[in-house]
PDB file of C-alpha atoms in Angstrom:
ATOM      1  CA  UNK A  20      -4.400  -3.431  -2.283  1.00 67.00           C
ATOM      2  CA  UNK A  21      -4.437  -4.164   1.432  1.00 76.00           C
ATOM      3  CA  UNK A  22      -6.808  -1.797   3.202  1.00 87.00           C
ATOM      4  CA  UNK A  23      -6.689  -0.769   6.833  1.00 93.00           C
ATOM      5  CA  UNK A  24      -9.474   1.534   7.982  1.00 93.00           C
ATOM      6  CA  UNK A  25      -9.807   3.521  11.169  1.00 93.00           C
ATOM      7  CA  UNK A  26     -12.326   6.107  12.314  1.00 82.00           C
ATOM      8  CA  UNK A  27     -10.402   9.374  12.161  1.00 72.00           C
ATOM      9  CA  UNK A  28     -12.289  10.726  15.150  1.00 80.00           C
ATOM     10  CA  UNK A  29     -11.644  12.750  17.042  1.00 90.00           C
ATOM     11  CA  UNK A  30     -12.675  10.534  19.922  1.00 95.00           C
ATOM     12  CA  UNK A  31     -13.146  12.410  23.160  1.00 96.00           C
ATOM     13  CA  UNK A  32     -13.568  10.734  26.568  1.00 96.00           C
ATOM     14  CA  UNK A  33     -13.424  11.973  30.168  1.00 97.00           C
ATOM     15  CA  UNK A  34     -10.572  11.038  32.444  1.00 97.00           C
ATOM     16  CA  UNK A  35     -11.101   7.614  34.015  1.00 97.00           C
ATOM     17  CA  UNK A  36     -13.359   6.339  31.215  1.00 97.00           C
ATOM     18  CA  UNK A  37     -12.711   3.490  28.802  1.00 97.00           C
ATOM     19  CA  UNK A  38     -11.571   4.552  25.335  1.00 96.00           C
ATOM     20  CA  UNK A  39     -12.322   2.116  22.529  1.00 96.00           C
ATOM     21  CA  UNK A  40     -10.531   2.368  19.201  1.00 96.00           C
ATOM     22  CA  UNK A  41     -11.317   0.157  16.230  1.00 95.00           C
ATOM     23  CA  UNK A  42      -9.580  -0.861  13.045  1.00 95.00           C
ATOM     24  CA  UNK A  43     -10.813  -2.997  10.138  1.00 96.00           C
ATOM     25  CA  UNK A  44      -8.615  -4.771   7.625  1.00 95.00           C
ATOM     26  CA  UNK A  45      -9.260  -6.253   4.212  1.00 93.00           C
ATOM     27  CA  UNK A  46      -6.773  -9.135   3.997  1.00 90.00           C
ATOM     28  CA  UNK A  47      -8.270 -12.199   5.666  1.00 89.00           C
ATOM     29  CA  UNK A  48      -4.836 -13.857   5.827  1.00 87.00           C
ATOM     30  CA  UNK A  49      -3.367 -11.127   8.044  1.00 89.00           C
ATOM     31  CA  UNK A  50      -1.180 -12.573  10.754  1.00 86.00           C
ATOM     32  CA  UNK A  51      -0.247  -9.839  13.184  1.00 92.00           C
ATOM     33  CA  UNK A  52      -1.675  -6.551  14.338  1.00 95.00           C
ATOM     34  CA  UNK A  53      -0.018  -3.531  15.898  1.00 96.00           C
ATOM     35  CA  UNK A  54      -1.106  -0.412  17.738  1.00 97.00           C
ATOM     36  CA  UNK A  55       1.167   2.611  17.749  1.00 97.00           C
ATOM     37  CA  UNK A  56       0.666   5.830  19.690  1.00 97.00           C
ATOM     38  CA  UNK A  57       1.829   9.075  18.115  1.00 96.00           C
ATOM     39  CA  UNK A  58       1.984  12.310  20.043  1.00 96.00           C
ATOM     40  CA  UNK A  59       1.737  15.504  18.037  1.00 93.00           C
ATOM     41  CA  UNK A  60       5.023  16.225  16.260  1.00 92.00           C
ATOM     42  CA  UNK A  61       6.623  12.961  17.379  1.00 96.00           C
ATOM     43  CA  UNK A  62       7.282   9.573  15.810  1.00 96.00           C
ATOM     44  CA  UNK A  63       5.014   6.536  16.426  1.00 97.00           C
ATOM     45  CA  UNK A  64       5.660   4.443  19.515  1.00 97.00           C
ATOM     46  CA  UNK A  65       4.614   0.786  19.729  1.00 96.00           C
ATOM     47  CA  UNK A  66       2.168   0.131  22.561  1.00 96.00           C
ATOM     48  CA  UNK A  67       0.633  -3.269  21.756  1.00 94.00           C
ATOM     49  CA  UNK A  68       0.808  -6.072  19.240  1.00 94.00           C
ATOM     50  CA  UNK A  69      -1.086  -9.327  18.891  1.00 93.00           C
ATOM     51  CA  UNK A  70      -0.934 -12.323  16.632  1.00 89.00           C
ATOM     52  CA  UNK A  71      -3.860 -14.031  14.972  1.00 84.00           C
ATOM     53  CA  UNK A  72      -4.154 -16.544  17.806  1.00 79.00           C
ATOM     54  CA  UNK A  73      -5.495 -14.323  20.563  1.00 80.00           C
ATOM     55  CA  UNK A  74      -6.055 -11.180  22.567  1.00 89.00           C
ATOM     56  CA  UNK A  75      -3.570  -9.467  24.845  1.00 93.00           C
ATOM     57  CA  UNK A  76      -3.706  -7.324  27.958  1.00 95.00           C
ATOM     58  CA  UNK A  77      -0.898  -5.108  29.168  1.00 94.00           C
ATOM     59  CA  UNK A  78      -1.662  -2.848  32.099  1.00 96.00           C
ATOM     60  CA  UNK A  79      -4.468  -0.468  31.114  1.00 97.00           C
ATOM     61  CA  UNK A  80      -4.340  -1.566  27.457  1.00 97.00           C
ATOM     62  CA  UNK A  81      -6.150  -4.502  25.857  1.00 97.00           C
ATOM     63  CA  UNK A  82      -5.938  -5.478  22.202  1.00 96.00           C
ATOM     64  CA  UNK A  83      -8.688  -7.732  20.865  1.00 95.00           C
ATOM     65  CA  UNK A  84      -9.025  -9.455  17.515  1.00 95.00           C
ATOM     66  CA  UNK A  85     -12.233 -10.499  15.795  1.00 93.00           C
ATOM     67  CA  UNK A  86     -11.060 -12.592  12.857  1.00 91.00           C
ATOM     68  CA  UNK A  87     -14.533 -13.402  11.559  1.00 91.00           C
ATOM     69  CA  UNK A  88     -15.397  -9.723  11.205  1.00 92.00           C
ATOM     70  CA  UNK A  89     -11.838  -8.682  10.375  1.00 93.00           C
ATOM     71  CA  UNK A  90     -11.402  -6.004  12.957  1.00 92.00           C
ATOM     72  CA  UNK A  91      -9.028  -5.347  15.795  1.00 95.00           C
ATOM     73  CA  UNK A  92      -9.719  -3.076  18.738  1.00 96.00           C
ATOM     74  CA  UNK A  93      -7.692  -1.290  21.398  1.00 97.00           C
ATOM     75  CA  UNK A  94      -9.280  -0.609  24.773  1.00 97.00           C
ATOM     76  CA  UNK A  95      -7.715   1.886  27.138  1.00 97.00           C
ATOM     77  CA  UNK A  96      -9.056   1.593  30.670  1.00 98.00           C
ATOM     78  CA  UNK A  97      -8.877   4.416  33.215  1.00 98.00           C
ATOM     79  CA  UNK A  98      -7.974   6.875  30.458  1.00 98.00           C
ATOM     80  CA  UNK A  99      -5.572   9.655  31.413  1.00 97.00           C
ATOM     81  CA  UNK A 100      -4.954  13.043  29.777  1.00 97.00           C
ATOM     82  CA  UNK A 101      -1.486  11.715  28.882  1.00 97.00           C
ATOM     83  CA  UNK A 102      -3.207   9.149  26.637  1.00 97.00           C
ATOM     84  CA  UNK A 103      -4.295  12.004  24.348  1.00 97.00           C
ATOM     85  CA  UNK A 104      -2.606  11.202  21.040  1.00 96.00           C
ATOM     86  CA  UNK A 105      -3.240   9.701  17.625  1.00 95.00           C
ATOM     87  CA  UNK A 106      -3.412   5.913  17.604  1.00 96.00           C
ATOM     88  CA  UNK A 107      -2.258   4.134  14.465  1.00 96.00           C
ATOM     89  CA  UNK A 108      -3.360   0.624  13.609  1.00 96.00           C
ATOM     90  CA  UNK A 109      -1.014  -1.491  11.470  1.00 95.00           C
ATOM     91  CA  UNK A 110      -1.529  -4.920   9.955  1.00 94.00           C
ATOM     92  CA  UNK A 111       0.930  -7.450   8.585  1.00 92.00           C
ATOM     93  CA  UNK A 112      -0.763  -9.514   5.865  1.00 86.00           C
ATOM     94  CA  UNK A 113       0.486 -12.947   4.936  1.00 80.00           C
ATOM     95  CA  UNK A 114       3.425 -13.120   2.527  1.00 75.00           C
ATOM     96  CA  UNK A 115       4.366  -9.426   2.494  1.00 71.00           C
ATOM     97  CA  UNK A 116       8.059  -9.672   3.430  1.00 73.00           C
ATOM     98  CA  UNK A 117       7.408  -8.099   6.805  1.00 80.00           C
ATOM     99  CA  UNK A 118       5.913  -4.854   5.551  1.00 89.00           C
ATOM    100  CA  UNK A 119       3.026  -3.293   7.419  1.00 92.00           C
ATOM    101  CA  UNK A 120      -0.076  -1.516   6.204  1.00 93.00           C
ATOM    102  CA  UNK A 121      -1.175   1.443   8.310  1.00 94.00           C
ATOM    103  CA  UNK A 122      -4.523   3.088   8.894  1.00 94.00           C
ATOM    104  CA  UNK A 123      -4.807   6.865   9.002  1.00 92.00           C
ATOM    105  CA  UNK A 124      -5.052   6.917  12.761  1.00 94.00           C
ATOM    106  CA  UNK A 125      -7.679   7.880  15.345  1.00 95.00           C
ATOM    107  CA  UNK A 126      -7.161  11.048  17.354  1.00 94.00           C
ATOM    108  CA  UNK A 127      -8.018  10.539  21.026  1.00 96.00           C
ATOM    109  CA  UNK A 128      -8.545  13.353  23.516  1.00 97.00           C
ATOM    110  CA  UNK A 129      -8.935  12.591  27.230  1.00 97.00           C
ATOM    111  CA  UNK A 130     -10.283  15.579  29.108  1.00 96.00           C
ATOM    112  CA  UNK A 131      -9.777  16.094  32.862  1.00 93.00           C
TER     113      UNK A 131
ATOM    114  CA  UNK B   7      22.469   3.151  23.799  1.00 62.00           C
ATOM    115  CA  UNK B   8      20.868   1.013  21.094  1.00 69.00           C
ATOM    116  CA  UNK B   9      18.454   2.735  18.799  1.00 94.00           C
ATOM    117  CA  UNK B  10      17.536   4.216  15.450  1.00 97.00           C
ATOM    118  CA  UNK B  11      19.028   7.606  14.636  1.00 97.00           C
ATOM    119  CA  UNK B  12      17.639   9.841  11.936  1.00 98.00           C
ATOM    120  CA  UNK B  13      19.348  13.017  10.845  1.00 96.00           C
ATOM    121  CA  UNK B  14      18.915  15.827  10.348  1.00 96.00           C
ATOM    122  CA  UNK B  15      15.813  16.597  12.411  1.00 96.00           C
ATOM    123  CA  UNK B  16      14.829  19.392  10.000  1.00 96.00           C
ATOM    124  CA  UNK B  17      15.829  19.758   6.363  1.00 94.00           C
ATOM    125  CA  UNK B  18      15.090  22.336   3.708  1.00 91.00           C
ATOM    126  CA  UNK B  19      15.257  21.665  -0.008  1.00 88.00           C
ATOM    127  CA  UNK B  20      15.630  24.143  -2.822  1.00 88.00           C
ATOM    128  CA  UNK B  21      13.938  23.633  -6.170  1.00 83.00           C
ATOM    129  CA  UNK B  22      15.814  21.156  -8.354  1.00 86.00           C
ATOM    130  CA  UNK B  23      17.960  19.890  -5.494  1.00 91.00           C
ATOM    131  CA  UNK B  24      18.456  16.331  -4.289  1.00 93.00           C
ATOM    132  CA  UNK B  25      18.665  15.807  -0.544  1.00 95.00           C
ATOM    133  CA  UNK B  26      19.623  12.742   1.477  1.00 96.00           C
ATOM    134  CA  UNK B  27      18.079  11.722   4.786  1.00 97.00           C
ATOM    135  CA  UNK B  28      20.177   9.558   7.058  1.00 98.00           C
ATOM    136  CA  UNK B  29      18.963   6.521   9.024  1.00 98.00           C
ATOM    137  CA  UNK B  30      21.387   4.541  11.179  1.00 98.00           C
ATOM    138  CA  UNK B  31      20.618   1.713  13.618  1.00 97.00           C
ATOM    139  CA  UNK B  32      22.891  -0.136  16.030  1.00 96.00           C
ATOM    140  CA  UNK B  33      20.339  -2.815  16.910  1.00 95.00           C
ATOM    141  CA  UNK B  34      21.710  -5.362  14.430  1.00 94.00           C
ATOM    142  CA  UNK B  35      18.320  -5.431  12.698  1.00 94.00           C
ATOM    143  CA  UNK B  36      18.133  -6.958   9.235  1.00 94.00           C
ATOM    144  CA  UNK B  37      15.045  -5.118   7.980  1.00 95.00           C
ATOM    145  CA  UNK B  38      14.727  -1.368   7.537  1.00 97.00           C
ATOM    146  CA  UNK B  39      11.892   0.804   6.213  1.00 97.00           C
ATOM    147  CA  UNK B  40      11.210   4.345   5.030  1.00 98.00           C
ATOM    148  CA  UNK B  41       7.776   5.938   5.433  1.00 97.00           C
ATOM    149  CA  UNK B  42       6.308   9.272   4.577  1.00 97.00           C
ATOM    150  CA  UNK B  43       3.605  10.932   6.694  1.00 96.00           C
ATOM    151  CA  UNK B  44       1.553  13.918   5.558  1.00 94.00           C
ATOM    152  CA  UNK B  45      -0.609  15.949   7.981  1.00 86.00           C
ATOM    153  CA  UNK B  46      -3.645  13.980   9.108  1.00 78.00           C
ATOM    154  CA  UNK B  47      -2.519  10.939   7.173  1.00 81.00           C
ATOM    155  CA  UNK B  48      -1.228   7.528   8.046  1.00 86.00           C
ATOM    156  CA  UNK B  49       2.165   6.193   7.088  1.00 94.00           C
ATOM    157  CA  UNK B  50       2.892   5.388   3.466  1.00 95.00           C
ATOM    158  CA  UNK B  51       5.760   3.048   2.609  1.00 96.00           C
ATOM    159  CA  UNK B  52       8.449   4.421   0.290  1.00 97.00           C
ATOM    160  CA  UNK B  53      11.120   1.692   0.257  1.00 97.00           C
ATOM    161  CA  UNK B  54      12.125  -1.238   2.413  1.00 96.00           C
ATOM    162  CA  UNK B  55      15.076  -3.575   2.724  1.00 96.00           C
ATOM    163  CA  UNK B  56      15.165  -7.051   4.219  1.00 94.00           C
ATOM    164  CA  UNK B  57      18.922  -7.612   3.860  1.00 94.00           C
ATOM    165  CA  UNK B  58      22.070  -5.783   2.845  1.00 95.00           C
ATOM    166  CA  UNK B  59      22.370  -4.951  -0.863  1.00 95.00           C
ATOM    167  CA  UNK B  60      18.699  -5.609  -1.492  1.00 95.00           C
ATOM    168  CA  UNK B  61      15.619  -3.369  -1.313  1.00 96.00           C
ATOM    169  CA  UNK B  62      12.068  -3.192  -2.658  1.00 95.00           C
ATOM    170  CA  UNK B  63       9.802  -0.359  -3.721  1.00 96.00           C
ATOM    171  CA  UNK B  64       6.888   0.462  -1.490  1.00 95.00           C
ATOM    172  CA  UNK B  65       3.679   2.192  -2.508  1.00 93.00           C
ATOM    173  CA  UNK B  66       5.121   5.647  -3.274  1.00 95.00           C
ATOM    174  CA  UNK B  67       8.707   5.081  -4.497  1.00 97.00           C
ATOM    175  CA  UNK B  68       8.587   7.525  -7.420  1.00 96.00           C
ATOM    176  CA  UNK B  69      10.978  10.439  -6.893  1.00 95.00           C
ATOM    177  CA  UNK B  70      12.947   8.633  -4.169  1.00 97.00           C
ATOM    178  CA  UNK B  71      16.013   6.375  -4.125  1.00 97.00           C
ATOM    179  CA  UNK B  72      17.745   4.298  -1.455  1.00 98.00           C
ATOM    180  CA  UNK B  73      20.841   2.191  -0.890  1.00 97.00           C
ATOM    181  CA  UNK B  74      21.663  -0.532   1.604  1.00 98.00           C
ATOM    182  CA  UNK B  75      25.415  -1.021   1.477  1.00 97.00           C
ATOM    183  CA  UNK B  76      25.757  -1.649   5.207  1.00 96.00           C
ATOM    184  CA  UNK B  77      23.420  -3.421   7.615  1.00 96.00           C
ATOM    185  CA  UNK B  78      23.210  -0.453   9.948  1.00 97.00           C
ATOM    186  CA  UNK B  79      22.534   2.234   7.345  1.00 98.00           C
ATOM    187  CA  UNK B  80      19.609   2.895   4.982  1.00 98.00           C
ATOM    188  CA  UNK B  81      19.804   6.435   3.528  1.00 98.00           C
ATOM    189  CA  UNK B  82      16.916   7.908   1.548  1.00 98.00           C
ATOM    190  CA  UNK B  83      17.483  10.407  -1.259  1.00 97.00           C
ATOM    191  CA  UNK B  84      14.630  12.703  -2.198  1.00 95.00           C
ATOM    192  CA  UNK B  85      15.294  13.637  -5.807  1.00 93.00           C
ATOM    193  CA  UNK B  86      14.182  16.695  -7.748  1.00 88.00           C
ATOM    194  CA  UNK B  87      11.670  14.417  -9.476  1.00 87.00           C
ATOM    195  CA  UNK B  88       9.628  14.327  -6.259  1.00 87.00           C
ATOM    196  CA  UNK B  89       7.451  17.389  -6.807  1.00 86.00           C
ATOM    197  CA  UNK B  90       5.776  17.465  -3.417  1.00 89.00           C
ATOM    198  CA  UNK B  91       8.440  16.413  -0.921  1.00 91.00           C
ATOM    199  CA  UNK B  92       7.224  18.374   2.111  1.00 93.00           C
ATOM    200  CA  UNK B  93       6.415  15.734   4.735  1.00 95.00           C
ATOM    201  CA  UNK B  94       7.539  13.969   7.889  1.00 97.00           C
ATOM    202  CA  UNK B  95       9.897  11.101   7.002  1.00 98.00           C
ATOM    203  CA  UNK B  96      10.173   8.137   9.314  1.00 98.00           C
ATOM    204  CA  UNK B  97      12.700   5.324   9.315  1.00 98.00           C
ATOM    205  CA  UNK B  98      11.966   2.037  11.056  1.00 97.00           C
ATOM    206  CA  UNK B  99      13.758  -1.238  11.621  1.00 96.00           C
ATOM    207  CA  UNK B 100      12.950  -4.658  13.006  1.00 94.00           C
ATOM    208  CA  UNK B 101      14.463  -8.015  13.841  1.00 91.00           C
ATOM    209  CA  UNK B 102      12.822 -11.194  12.525  1.00 87.00           C
ATOM    210  CA  UNK B 103       9.120 -11.343  13.439  1.00 84.00           C
ATOM    211  CA  UNK B 104       9.385  -8.609  16.040  1.00 89.00           C
ATOM    212  CA  UNK B 105       7.519  -5.301  15.586  1.00 92.00           C
ATOM    213  CA  UNK B 106       8.954  -2.327  13.787  1.00 94.00           C
ATOM    214  CA  UNK B 107      10.347   0.514  15.853  1.00 95.00           C
ATOM    215  CA  UNK B 108      10.806   4.045  14.594  1.00 97.00           C
ATOM    216  CA  UNK B 109      13.439   6.735  14.683  1.00 97.00           C
ATOM    217  CA  UNK B 110      12.536  10.294  15.665  1.00 97.00           C
ATOM    218  CA  UNK B 111      11.908  11.369  12.077  1.00 97.00           C
ATOM    219  CA  UNK B 112      13.063  14.126   9.711  1.00 97.00           C
ATOM    220  CA  UNK B 113      10.850  17.045   8.664  1.00 96.00           C
ATOM    221  CA  UNK B 114      11.527  18.105   5.097  1.00 95.00           C
ATOM    222  CA  UNK B 115      10.315  21.435   3.754  1.00 93.00           C
ATOM    223  CA  UNK B 116      10.678  23.325   0.491  1.00 86.00           C
ATOM    224  CA  UNK B 117      12.435  26.699   0.429  1.00 81.00           C
TER     225      UNK B 117
END
């Protein structure tokens, strides 16, 4: 069984701070990693994805991979109240016909 | 506009009844997926399909059935054998190695 673990939180940060979300995965051969944001009552929305070859920055968001320790992190700089949501980590292991394995999500609250 | 359309938005099932959730995409994506989400939980894979006329069971396929007769359509039937069907159902699709994108979901409840 492929495991993806996230701290359920909730994680609470003040506006303007850096929010750091982490995700660990069990399959060492995992190739790609995804972060989805899910507002309450809505469907998940893709915000970042990275492959096993490196980190990625997109605006206020940075996704980082530590292959040796098998974890991936999402940093949100200058956090805004609109970032308050549940963040889902998903991993695509090797040889899984494109299916993803999801963590349970981390609930983030950014207070003004 | 291109996208993934799920219908209905809300659905109610009576005891012993089968219900079908619709998922249609006009993105020309080959792969389509059905997930179930329970409160406070992550997404669990029910069924997925890489190409037309072919599909595979996910982790929680019991009590569900699917078909993939057309590339753009991947309906999910929740049968009476699924004893705890109340959940948020999400359909996703993707093209090649690109990420999955989701429809708006269907909320299923028991009457």
